[in-house]
Backbone atoms as SQL, in Angstrom:
CREATE TABLE atoms (id INTEGER PRIMARY KEY, chain TEXT, resi INTEGER, resn TEXT, atom TEXT, x REAL, y REAL, z REAL);
INSERT INTO atoms VALUES
  (1, 'A', 1, 'UNK', 'N', -15.100, 16.930, 43.904),
  (2, 'A', 1, 'UNK', 'CA', -15.111, 15.494, 44.149),
  (3, 'A', 1, 'UNK', 'C', -15.950, 15.204, 45.390),
  (4, 'A', 2, 'UNK', 'N', -16.817, 14.227, 45.268),
  (5, 'A', 2, 'UNK', 'CA', -17.613, 13.827, 46.420),
  (6, 'A', 2, 'UNK', 'C', -16.719, 13.153, 47.448),
  (7, 'A', 3, 'UNK', 'N', -17.006, 13.400, 48.718),
  (8, 'A', 3, 'UNK', 'CA', -16.242, 12.759, 49.776),
  (9, 'A', 3, 'UNK', 'C', -16.791, 11.360, 50.011),
  (10, 'A', 4, 'UNK', 'N', -16.102, 10.365, 49.511),
  (11, 'A', 4, 'UNK', 'CA', -16.526, 8.983, 49.749),
  (12, 'A', 4, 'UNK', 'C', -16.306, 8.614, 51.200),
  (13, 'A', 5, 'UNK', 'N', -15.131, 9.011, 51.699),
  (14, 'A', 5, 'UNK', 'CA', -14.722, 8.696, 53.060),
  (15, 'A', 5, 'UNK', 'C', -14.058, 9.947, 53.620),
  (16, 'A', 6, 'UNK', 'N', -14.495, 10.357, 54.780),
  (17, 'A', 6, 'UNK', 'CA', -13.976, 11.589, 55.381),
  (18, 'A', 6, 'UNK', 'C', -12.481, 11.465, 55.692),
  (19, 'A', 7, 'UNK', 'N', -11.735, 12.491, 55.306),
  (20, 'A', 7, 'UNK', 'CA', -10.305, 12.557, 55.591),
  (21, 'A', 7, 'UNK', 'C', -10.066, 13.672, 56.600),
  (22, 'A', 8, 'UNK', 'N', -9.344, 13.341, 57.663),
  (23, 'A', 8, 'UNK', 'CA', -9.040, 14.286, 58.736),
  (24, 'A', 8, 'UNK', 'C', -7.536, 14.492, 58.824),
  (25, 'A', 9, 'UNK', 'N', -7.131, 15.343, 59.735),
  (26, 'A', 9, 'UNK', 'CA', -5.729, 15.547, 60.078),
  (27, 'A', 9, 'UNK', 'C', -5.524, 15.052, 61.505),
  (28, 'A', 10, 'UNK', 'N', -4.518, 14.222, 61.701),
  (29, 'A', 10, 'UNK', 'CA', -4.174, 13.736, 63.034),
  (30, 'A', 10, 'UNK', 'C', -2.667, 13.641, 63.143),
  (31, 'A', 11, 'UNK', 'N', -2.215, 13.612, 64.363),
  (32, 'A', 11, 'UNK', 'CA', -0.784, 13.450, 64.594),
  (33, 'A', 11, 'UNK', 'C', -0.502, 11.972, 64.818),
  (34, 'A', 12, 'UNK', 'N', 0.309, 11.421, 63.918),
  (35, 'A', 12, 'UNK', 'CA', 0.776, 10.041, 64.063),
  (36, 'A', 12, 'UNK', 'C', 2.274, 10.135, 64.268),
  (37, 'A', 13, 'UNK', 'N', 2.714, 9.679, 65.420),
  (38, 'A', 13, 'UNK', 'CA', 4.124, 9.853, 65.762),
  (39, 'A', 13, 'UNK', 'C', 4.396, 11.335, 65.941),
  (40, 'A', 14, 'UNK', 'N', 5.375, 11.842, 65.228),
  (41, 'A', 14, 'UNK', 'CA', 5.746, 13.256, 65.358),
  (42, 'A', 14, 'UNK', 'C', 5.202, 14.120, 64.234),
  (43, 'A', 15, 'UNK', 'N', 4.487, 13.509, 63.300),
  (44, 'A', 15, 'UNK', 'CA', 4.022, 14.244, 62.141),
  (45, 'A', 15, 'UNK', 'C', 2.502, 14.354, 62.115),
  (46, 'A', 16, 'UNK', 'N', 2.022, 15.482, 61.624),
  (47, 'A', 16, 'UNK', 'CA', 0.595, 15.641, 61.358),
  (48, 'A', 16, 'UNK', 'C', 0.361, 15.129, 59.945),
  (49, 'A', 17, 'UNK', 'N', -0.581, 14.235, 59.806),
  (50, 'A', 17, 'UNK', 'CA', -0.825, 13.589, 58.522),
  (51, 'A', 17, 'UNK', 'C', -2.316, 13.411, 58.284),
  (52, 'A', 18, 'UNK', 'N', -2.675, 13.170, 57.044),
  (53, 'A', 18, 'UNK', 'CA', -4.066, 12.906, 56.714),
  (54, 'A', 18, 'UNK', 'C', -4.406, 11.494, 57.171),
  (55, 'A', 19, 'UNK', 'N', -5.572, 11.365, 57.794),
  (56, 'A', 19, 'UNK', 'CA', -6.012, 10.064, 58.291),
  (57, 'A', 19, 'UNK', 'C', -7.466, 9.823, 57.932),
  (58, 'A', 20, 'UNK', 'N', -7.835, 8.564, 58.039),
  (59, 'A', 20, 'UNK', 'CA', -9.201, 8.111, 57.812),
  (60, 'A', 20, 'UNK', 'C', -9.600, 7.281, 59.026),
  (61, 'A', 21, 'UNK', 'N', -10.837, 7.413, 59.455),
  (62, 'A', 21, 'UNK', 'CA', -11.332, 6.542, 60.511),
  (63, 'A', 21, 'UNK', 'C', -11.500, 5.151, 59.898),
  (64, 'A', 22, 'UNK', 'N', -10.808, 4.166, 60.452),
  (65, 'A', 22, 'UNK', 'CA', -10.825, 2.809, 59.893),
  (66, 'A', 22, 'UNK', 'C', -12.242, 2.239, 59.858),
  (67, 'A', 23, 'UNK', 'N', -13.067, 2.613, 60.817),
  (68, 'A', 23, 'UNK', 'CA', -14.443, 2.109, 60.840),
  (69, 'A', 23, 'UNK', 'C', -15.232, 2.635, 59.634),
  (70, 'A', 24, 'UNK', 'N', -14.964, 3.890, 59.235),
  (71, 'A', 24, 'UNK', 'CA', -15.621, 4.450, 58.048),
  (72, 'A', 24, 'UNK', 'C', -15.180, 3.714, 56.790),
  (73, 'A', 25, 'UNK', 'N', -13.878, 3.417, 56.692),
  (74, 'A', 25, 'UNK', 'CA', -13.372, 2.666, 55.541),
  (75, 'A', 25, 'UNK', 'C', -13.993, 1.277, 55.512),
  (76, 'A', 26, 'UNK', 'N', -14.003, 0.611, 56.645),
  (77, 'A', 26, 'UNK', 'CA', -14.585, -0.727, 56.761),
  (78, 'A', 26, 'UNK', 'C', -16.043, -0.724, 56.297),
  (79, 'A', 27, 'UNK', 'N', -16.808, 0.257, 56.738),
  (80, 'A', 27, 'UNK', 'CA', -18.224, 0.338, 56.348),
  (81, 'A', 27, 'UNK', 'C', -18.348, 0.559, 54.838),
  (82, 'A', 28, 'UNK', 'N', -17.515, 1.440, 54.299),
  (83, 'A', 28, 'UNK', 'CA', -17.570, 1.707, 52.865),
  (84, 'A', 28, 'UNK', 'C', -17.238, 0.455, 52.059),
  (85, 'A', 29, 'UNK', 'N', -16.240, -0.307, 52.516),
  (86, 'A', 29, 'UNK', 'CA', -15.811, -1.508, 51.802),
  (87, 'A', 29, 'UNK', 'C', -16.815, -2.650, 51.888),
  (88, 'A', 30, 'UNK', 'N', -17.781, -2.512, 52.781),
  (89, 'A', 30, 'UNK', 'CA', -18.837, -3.511, 52.975),
  (90, 'A', 30, 'UNK', 'C', -18.259, -4.893, 53.283),
  (91, 'A', 31, 'UNK', 'N', -17.278, -4.893, 54.165),
  (92, 'A', 31, 'UNK', 'CA', -16.666, -6.151, 54.585),
  (93, 'A', 31, 'UNK', 'C', -17.685, -6.976, 55.362),
  (94, 'A', 32, 'UNK', 'N', -17.627, -8.278, 55.185),
  (95, 'A', 32, 'UNK', 'CA', -18.543, -9.160, 55.897),
  (96, 'A', 32, 'UNK', 'C', -18.086, -9.487, 57.309),
  (97, 'A', 33, 'UNK', 'N', -16.878, -9.068, 57.663),
  (98, 'A', 33, 'UNK', 'CA', -16.338, -9.357, 58.989),
  (99, 'A', 33, 'UNK', 'C', -16.771, -8.301, 60.003),
  (100, 'A', 34, 'UNK', 'N', -16.775, -8.686, 61.260),
  (101, 'A', 34, 'UNK', 'CA', -16.978, -7.726, 62.341),
  (102, 'A', 34, 'UNK', 'C', -15.776, -6.777, 62.336),
  (103, 'A', 35, 'UNK', 'N', -16.023, -5.490, 62.611),
  (104, 'A', 35, 'UNK', 'CA', -14.967, -4.495, 62.506),
  (105, 'A', 35, 'UNK', 'C', -13.734, -4.845, 63.318),
  (106, 'A', 36, 'UNK', 'N', -13.897, -5.198, 64.591),
  (107, 'A', 36, 'UNK', 'CA', -12.723, -5.434, 65.441),
  (108, 'A', 36, 'UNK', 'C', -11.873, -6.576, 64.896),
  (109, 'A', 37, 'UNK', 'N', -12.498, -7.626, 64.373),
  (110, 'A', 37, 'UNK', 'CA', -11.739, -8.730, 63.771),
  (111, 'A', 37, 'UNK', 'C', -11.051, -8.276, 62.483),
  (112, 'A', 38, 'UNK', 'N', -11.776, -7.511, 61.673),
  (113, 'A', 38, 'UNK', 'CA', -11.241, -7.027, 60.398),
  (114, 'A', 38, 'UNK', 'C', -9.976, -6.204, 60.618),
  (115, 'A', 39, 'UNK', 'N', -10.041, -5.218, 61.504),
  (116, 'A', 39, 'UNK', 'CA', -8.894, -4.326, 61.693),
  (117, 'A', 39, 'UNK', 'C', -7.723, -5.060, 62.350),
  (118, 'A', 40, 'UNK', 'N', -7.996, -5.886, 63.341),
  (119, 'A', 40, 'UNK', 'CA', -6.911, -6.622, 64.010),
  (120, 'A', 40, 'UNK', 'C', -6.241, -7.603, 63.049),
  (121, 'A', 41, 'UNK', 'N', -7.034, -8.291, 62.228),
  (122, 'A', 41, 'UNK', 'CA', -6.465, -9.219, 61.242),
  (123, 'A', 41, 'UNK', 'C', -5.593, -8.492, 60.230),
  (124, 'A', 42, 'UNK', 'N', -6.048, -7.344, 59.752),
  (125, 'A', 42, 'UNK', 'CA', -5.288, -6.588, 58.753),
  (126, 'A', 42, 'UNK', 'C', -3.991, -6.033, 59.351),
  (127, 'A', 43, 'UNK', 'N', -4.059, -5.526, 60.568),
  (128, 'A', 43, 'UNK', 'CA', -2.859, -4.999, 61.223),
  (129, 'A', 43, 'UNK', 'C', -1.832, -6.116, 61.378),
  (130, 'A', 44, 'UNK', 'N', -2.273, -7.275, 61.834),
  (131, 'A', 44, 'UNK', 'CA', -1.361, -8.398, 62.021),
  (132, 'A', 44, 'UNK', 'C', -0.810, -8.948, 60.721),
  (133, 'A', 45, 'UNK', 'N', -1.678, -9.145, 59.744),
  (134, 'A', 45, 'UNK', 'CA', -1.265, -9.763, 58.482),
  (135, 'A', 45, 'UNK', 'C', -0.302, -8.892, 57.685),
  (136, 'A', 46, 'UNK', 'N', -0.518, -7.578, 57.693),
  (137, 'A', 46, 'UNK', 'CA', 0.281, -6.691, 56.861),
  (138, 'A', 46, 'UNK', 'C', 1.337, -5.909, 57.642),
  (139, 'A', 47, 'UNK', 'N', 1.442, -6.160, 58.936),
  (140, 'A', 47, 'UNK', 'CA', 2.519, -5.595, 59.732),
  (141, 'A', 47, 'UNK', 'C', 2.441, -4.088, 59.953),
  (142, 'A', 48, 'UNK', 'N', 1.230, -3.546, 60.017),
  (143, 'A', 48, 'UNK', 'CA', 1.092, -2.114, 60.287),
  (144, 'A', 48, 'UNK', 'C', 1.544, -1.827, 61.714),
  (145, 'A', 49, 'UNK', 'N', 2.087, -0.637, 61.912),
  (146, 'A', 49, 'UNK', 'CA', 2.687, -0.278, 63.191),
  (147, 'A', 49, 'UNK', 'C', 1.954, 0.911, 63.804),
  (148, 'A', 50, 'UNK', 'N', 1.538, 0.734, 65.073),
  (149, 'A', 50, 'UNK', 'CA', 0.886, 1.831, 65.793),
  (150, 'A', 50, 'UNK', 'C', 1.853, 2.998, 65.935),
  (151, 'A', 51, 'UNK', 'N', 1.333, 4.196, 65.831),
  (152, 'A', 51, 'UNK', 'CA', 2.088, 5.454, 65.897),
  (153, 'A', 51, 'UNK', 'C', 2.972, 5.677, 64.669),
  (154, 'A', 52, 'UNK', 'N', 2.858, 4.798, 63.690),
  (155, 'A', 52, 'UNK', 'CA', 3.534, 5.010, 62.421),
  (156, 'A', 52, 'UNK', 'C', 2.503, 4.949, 61.286),
  (157, 'A', 53, 'UNK', 'N', 1.684, 3.903, 61.279),
  (158, 'A', 53, 'UNK', 'CA', 0.653, 3.724, 60.254),
  (159, 'A', 53, 'UNK', 'C', -0.741, 4.094, 60.764),
  (160, 'A', 54, 'UNK', 'N', -0.925, 4.022, 62.049),
  (161, 'A', 54, 'UNK', 'CA', -2.242, 4.304, 62.634),
  (162, 'A', 54, 'UNK', 'C', -2.091, 4.740, 64.076),
  (163, 'A', 55, 'UNK', 'N', -3.157, 5.322, 64.598),
  (164, 'A', 55, 'UNK', 'CA', -3.215, 5.629, 66.023),
  (165, 'A', 55, 'UNK', 'C', -4.565, 5.193, 66.549),
  (166, 'A', 56, 'UNK', 'N', -4.599, 4.918, 67.821),
  (167, 'A', 56, 'UNK', 'CA', -5.834, 4.494, 68.475),
  (168, 'A', 56, 'UNK', 'C', -6.271, 5.598, 69.415),
  (169, 'A', 57, 'UNK', 'N', -7.524, 6.009, 69.279),
  (170, 'A', 57, 'UNK', 'CA', -8.092, 7.027, 70.160),
  (171, 'A', 57, 'UNK', 'C', -9.167, 6.348, 71.002),
  (172, 'A', 58, 'UNK', 'N', -8.996, 6.438, 72.310),
  (173, 'A', 58, 'UNK', 'CA', -9.971, 5.849, 73.224),
  (174, 'A', 58, 'UNK', 'C', -11.106, 6.826, 73.450),
  (175, 'A', 59, 'UNK', 'N', -12.320, 6.315, 73.403),
  (176, 'A', 59, 'UNK', 'CA', -13.500, 7.154, 73.612),
  (177, 'A', 59, 'UNK', 'C', -14.605, 6.281, 74.186),
  (178, 'A', 60, 'UNK', 'N', -15.807, 6.821, 74.198),
  (179, 'A', 60, 'UNK', 'CA', -16.975, 6.052, 74.644),
  (180, 'A', 60, 'UNK', 'C', -18.006, 6.080, 73.533),
  (181, 'A', 61, 'UNK', 'N', -18.680, 4.939, 73.346),
  (182, 'A', 61, 'UNK', 'CA', -19.706, 4.883, 72.318),
  (183, 'A', 61, 'UNK', 'C', -20.997, 5.509, 72.832),
  (184, 'A', 62, 'UNK', 'N', -22.039, 5.469, 72.039),
  (185, 'A', 62, 'UNK', 'CA', -23.319, 6.100, 72.399),
  (186, 'A', 62, 'UNK', 'C', -23.919, 5.514, 73.677),
  (187, 'A', 63, 'UNK', 'N', -23.567, 4.284, 73.985),
  (188, 'A', 63, 'UNK', 'CA', -24.088, 3.631, 75.189),
  (189, 'A', 63, 'UNK', 'C', -23.190, 3.875, 76.407),
  (190, 'A', 64, 'UNK', 'N', -22.108, 4.639, 76.224),
  (191, 'A', 64, 'UNK', 'CA', -21.205, 4.932, 77.316),
  (192, 'A', 64, 'UNK', 'C', -20.129, 3.886, 77.535),
  (193, 'A', 65, 'UNK', 'N', -20.061, 2.906, 76.655),
  (194, 'A', 65, 'UNK', 'CA', -19.040, 1.865, 76.771),
  (195, 'A', 65, 'UNK', 'C', -17.728, 2.352, 76.176),
  (196, 'A', 66, 'UNK', 'N', -16.604, 1.860, 76.708),
  (197, 'A', 66, 'UNK', 'CA', -15.306, 2.234, 76.130),
  (198, 'A', 66, 'UNK', 'C', -15.211, 1.759, 74.682),
  (199, 'A', 67, 'UNK', 'N', -14.579, 2.573, 73.866),
  (200, 'A', 67, 'UNK', 'CA', -14.456, 2.279, 72.447),
  (201, 'A', 67, 'UNK', 'C', -13.064, 2.675, 71.978),
  (202, 'A', 68, 'UNK', 'N', -12.528, 1.918, 71.030),
  (203, 'A', 68, 'UNK', 'CA', -11.240, 2.253, 70.427),
  (204, 'A', 68, 'UNK', 'C', -11.488, 2.611, 68.964),
  (205, 'A', 69, 'UNK', 'N', -11.103, 3.818, 68.595),
  (206, 'A', 69, 'UNK', 'CA', -11.215, 4.258, 67.214),
  (207, 'A', 69, 'UNK', 'C', -9.833, 4.238, 66.586),
  (208, 'A', 70, 'UNK', 'N', -9.717, 3.575, 65.464),
  (209, 'A', 70, 'UNK', 'CA', -8.458, 3.482, 64.739),
  (210, 'A', 70, 'UNK', 'C', -8.445, 4.555, 63.661),
  (211, 'A', 71, 'UNK', 'N', -7.484, 5.441, 63.713),
  (212, 'A', 71, 'UNK', 'CA', -7.297, 6.459, 62.678),
  (213, 'A', 71, 'UNK', 'C', -6.064, 6.053, 61.897),
  (214, 'A', 72, 'UNK', 'N', -6.246, 5.788, 60.619),
  (215, 'A', 72, 'UNK', 'CA', -5.190, 5.201, 59.803),
  (216, 'A', 72, 'UNK', 'C', -4.686, 6.196, 58.759),
  (217, 'A', 73, 'UNK', 'N', -3.422, 6.069, 58.412),
  (218, 'A', 73, 'UNK', 'CA', -2.837, 6.942, 57.399),
  (219, 'A', 73, 'UNK', 'C', -3.479, 6.643, 56.038),
  (220, 'A', 74, 'UNK', 'N', -3.356, 7.585, 55.123),
  (221, 'A', 74, 'UNK', 'CA', -3.884, 7.394, 53.777),
  (222, 'A', 74, 'UNK', 'C', -3.175, 6.220, 53.106),
  (223, 'A', 75, 'UNK', 'N', -1.879, 6.081, 53.331),
  (224, 'A', 75, 'UNK', 'CA', -1.157, 4.949, 52.742),
  (225, 'A', 75, 'UNK', 'C', -1.712, 3.619, 53.247),
  (226, 'A', 76, 'UNK', 'N', -1.988, 3.532, 54.531),
  (227, 'A', 76, 'UNK', 'CA', -2.567, 2.314, 55.083),
  (228, 'A', 76, 'UNK', 'C', -3.965, 2.095, 54.513),
  (229, 'A', 77, 'UNK', 'N', -4.745, 3.159, 54.405),
  (230, 'A', 77, 'UNK', 'CA', -6.101, 3.053, 53.854),
  (231, 'A', 77, 'UNK', 'C', -6.068, 2.543, 52.417),
  (232, 'A', 78, 'UNK', 'N', -5.120, 3.049, 51.623),
  (233, 'A', 78, 'UNK', 'CA', -5.005, 2.577, 50.235),
  (234, 'A', 78, 'UNK', 'C', -4.689, 1.084, 50.199),
  (235, 'A', 79, 'UNK', 'N', -3.773, 0.656, 51.050),
  (236, 'A', 79, 'UNK', 'CA', -3.409, -0.761, 51.058),
  (237, 'A', 79, 'UNK', 'C', -4.585, -1.621, 51.512),
  (238, 'A', 80, 'UNK', 'N', -5.297, -1.181, 52.543),
  (239, 'A', 80, 'UNK', 'CA', -6.450, -1.953, 53.009),
  (240, 'A', 80, 'UNK', 'C', -7.532, -2.027, 51.939),
  (241, 'A', 81, 'UNK', 'N', -7.737, -0.935, 51.227),
  (242, 'A', 81, 'UNK', 'CA', -8.726, -0.925, 50.153),
  (243, 'A', 81, 'UNK', 'C', -8.315, -1.900, 49.049),
  (244, 'A', 82, 'UNK', 'N', -7.038, -1.881, 48.706),
  (245, 'A', 82, 'UNK', 'CA', -6.539, -2.729, 47.628),
  (246, 'A', 82, 'UNK', 'C', -6.679, -4.220, 47.977),
  (247, 'A', 83, 'UNK', 'N', -6.348, -4.604, 49.205),
  (248, 'A', 83, 'UNK', 'CA', -6.394, -6.026, 49.563),
  (249, 'A', 83, 'UNK', 'C', -7.814, -6.521, 49.790),
  (250, 'A', 84, 'UNK', 'N', -8.777, -5.614, 49.847),
  (251, 'A', 84, 'UNK', 'CA', -10.168, -6.048, 49.992),
  (252, 'A', 84, 'UNK', 'C', -10.612, -6.776, 48.727),
  (253, 'A', 85, 'UNK', 'N', -9.964, -6.446, 47.601),
  (254, 'A', 85, 'UNK', 'CA', -10.143, -7.184, 46.355),
  (255, 'A', 85, 'UNK', 'C', -11.596, -7.204, 45.867),
  (256, 'A', 86, 'UNK', 'N', -12.239, -6.038, 45.877),
  (257, 'A', 86, 'UNK', 'CA', -13.574, -5.920, 45.311),
  (258, 'A', 86, 'UNK', 'C', -13.724, -4.529, 44.685),
  (259, 'A', 87, 'UNK', 'N', -14.868, -4.278, 44.064),
  (260, 'A', 87, 'UNK', 'CA', -15.078, -2.998, 43.391),
  (261, 'A', 87, 'UNK', 'C', -14.985, -1.833, 44.369),
  (262, 'A', 88, 'UNK', 'N', -15.573, -1.974, 45.547),
  (263, 'A', 88, 'UNK', 'CA', -15.543, -0.895, 46.543),
  (264, 'A', 88, 'UNK', 'C', -14.102, -0.589, 46.958),
  (265, 'A', 89, 'UNK', 'N', -13.282, -1.615, 47.084),
  (266, 'A', 89, 'UNK', 'CA', -11.880, -1.424, 47.431),
  (267, 'A', 89, 'UNK', 'C', -11.143, -0.652, 46.352),
  (268, 'A', 90, 'UNK', 'N', -11.391, -0.999, 45.111),
  (269, 'A', 90, 'UNK', 'CA', -10.776, -0.294, 43.986),
  (270, 'A', 90, 'UNK', 'C', -11.231, 1.160, 43.946),
  (271, 'A', 91, 'UNK', 'N', -12.510, 1.374, 44.187),
  (272, 'A', 91, 'UNK', 'CA', -13.077, 2.725, 44.204),
  (273, 'A', 91, 'UNK', 'C', -12.450, 3.567, 45.315),
  (274, 'A', 92, 'UNK', 'N', -12.315, 2.988, 46.502),
  (275, 'A', 92, 'UNK', 'CA', -11.730, 3.710, 47.639),
  (276, 'A', 92, 'UNK', 'C', -10.265, 4.031, 47.373),
  (277, 'A', 93, 'UNK', 'N', -9.519, 3.077, 46.846),
  (278, 'A', 93, 'UNK', 'CA', -8.104, 3.299, 46.560),
  (279, 'A', 93, 'UNK', 'C', -7.932, 4.448, 45.573),
  (280, 'A', 94, 'UNK', 'N', -8.718, 4.444, 44.509),
  (281, 'A', 94, 'UNK', 'CA', -8.619, 5.518, 43.522),
  (282, 'A', 94, 'UNK', 'C', -9.005, 6.866, 44.130),
  (283, 'A', 95, 'UNK', 'N', -9.997, 6.870, 45.008),
  (284, 'A', 95, 'UNK', 'CA', -10.415, 8.088, 45.711),
  (285, 'A', 95, 'UNK', 'C', -9.243, 8.666, 46.519),
  (286, 'A', 96, 'UNK', 'N', -8.536, 7.804, 47.263),
  (287, 'A', 96, 'UNK', 'CA', -7.410, 8.280, 48.073),
  (288, 'A', 96, 'UNK', 'C', -6.273, 8.801, 47.187),
  (289, 'A', 97, 'UNK', 'N', -6.022, 8.141, 46.086),
  (290, 'A', 97, 'UNK', 'CA', -4.992, 8.598, 45.144),
  (291, 'A', 97, 'UNK', 'C', -5.371, 9.983, 44.595),
  (292, 'A', 98, 'UNK', 'N', -6.628, 10.134, 44.204),
  (293, 'A', 98, 'UNK', 'CA', -7.099, 11.430, 43.686),
  (294, 'A', 98, 'UNK', 'C', -6.999, 12.537, 44.741),
  (295, 'A', 99, 'UNK', 'N', -7.319, 12.211, 45.984),
  (296, 'A', 99, 'UNK', 'CA', -7.232, 13.195, 47.069),
  (297, 'A', 99, 'UNK', 'C', -5.786, 13.627, 47.285),
  (298, 'A', 100, 'UNK', 'N', -4.852, 12.713, 47.184),
  (299, 'A', 100, 'UNK', 'CA', -3.444, 13.044, 47.373),
  (300, 'A', 100, 'UNK', 'C', -2.942, 13.981, 46.265),
  (301, 'A', 101, 'UNK', 'N', -3.486, 13.838, 45.081),
  (302, 'A', 101, 'UNK', 'CA', -3.067, 14.677, 43.958),
  (303, 'A', 101, 'UNK', 'C', -3.528, 16.114, 44.110),
  (304, 'A', 102, 'UNK', 'N', -4.591, 16.322, 44.853),
  (305, 'A', 102, 'UNK', 'CA', -5.143, 17.678, 45.032),
  (306, 'A', 102, 'UNK', 'C', -4.368, 18.475, 46.044);
């Protein structure tokens, strides 16, 4: 299976779980919103919880500016893909389901 979106392992709360970089999912979904607005709106609207559904990793971007990377659980990624309500969202959701089966 081709990797549509890279899946990593991260510790969310007390468990190590499969995660996706939210920015990679956002880019794949081809959302018309700016990333920071997209992720904050989705977290607020759907009640996702930090350290349960996602974690934030602080880093610096290529220009040396502070950056927040959101690493989200596969379950959160599936829900975000589904609510995007387009072909790319459906494709991403099915990809995550297939990955879980393997």
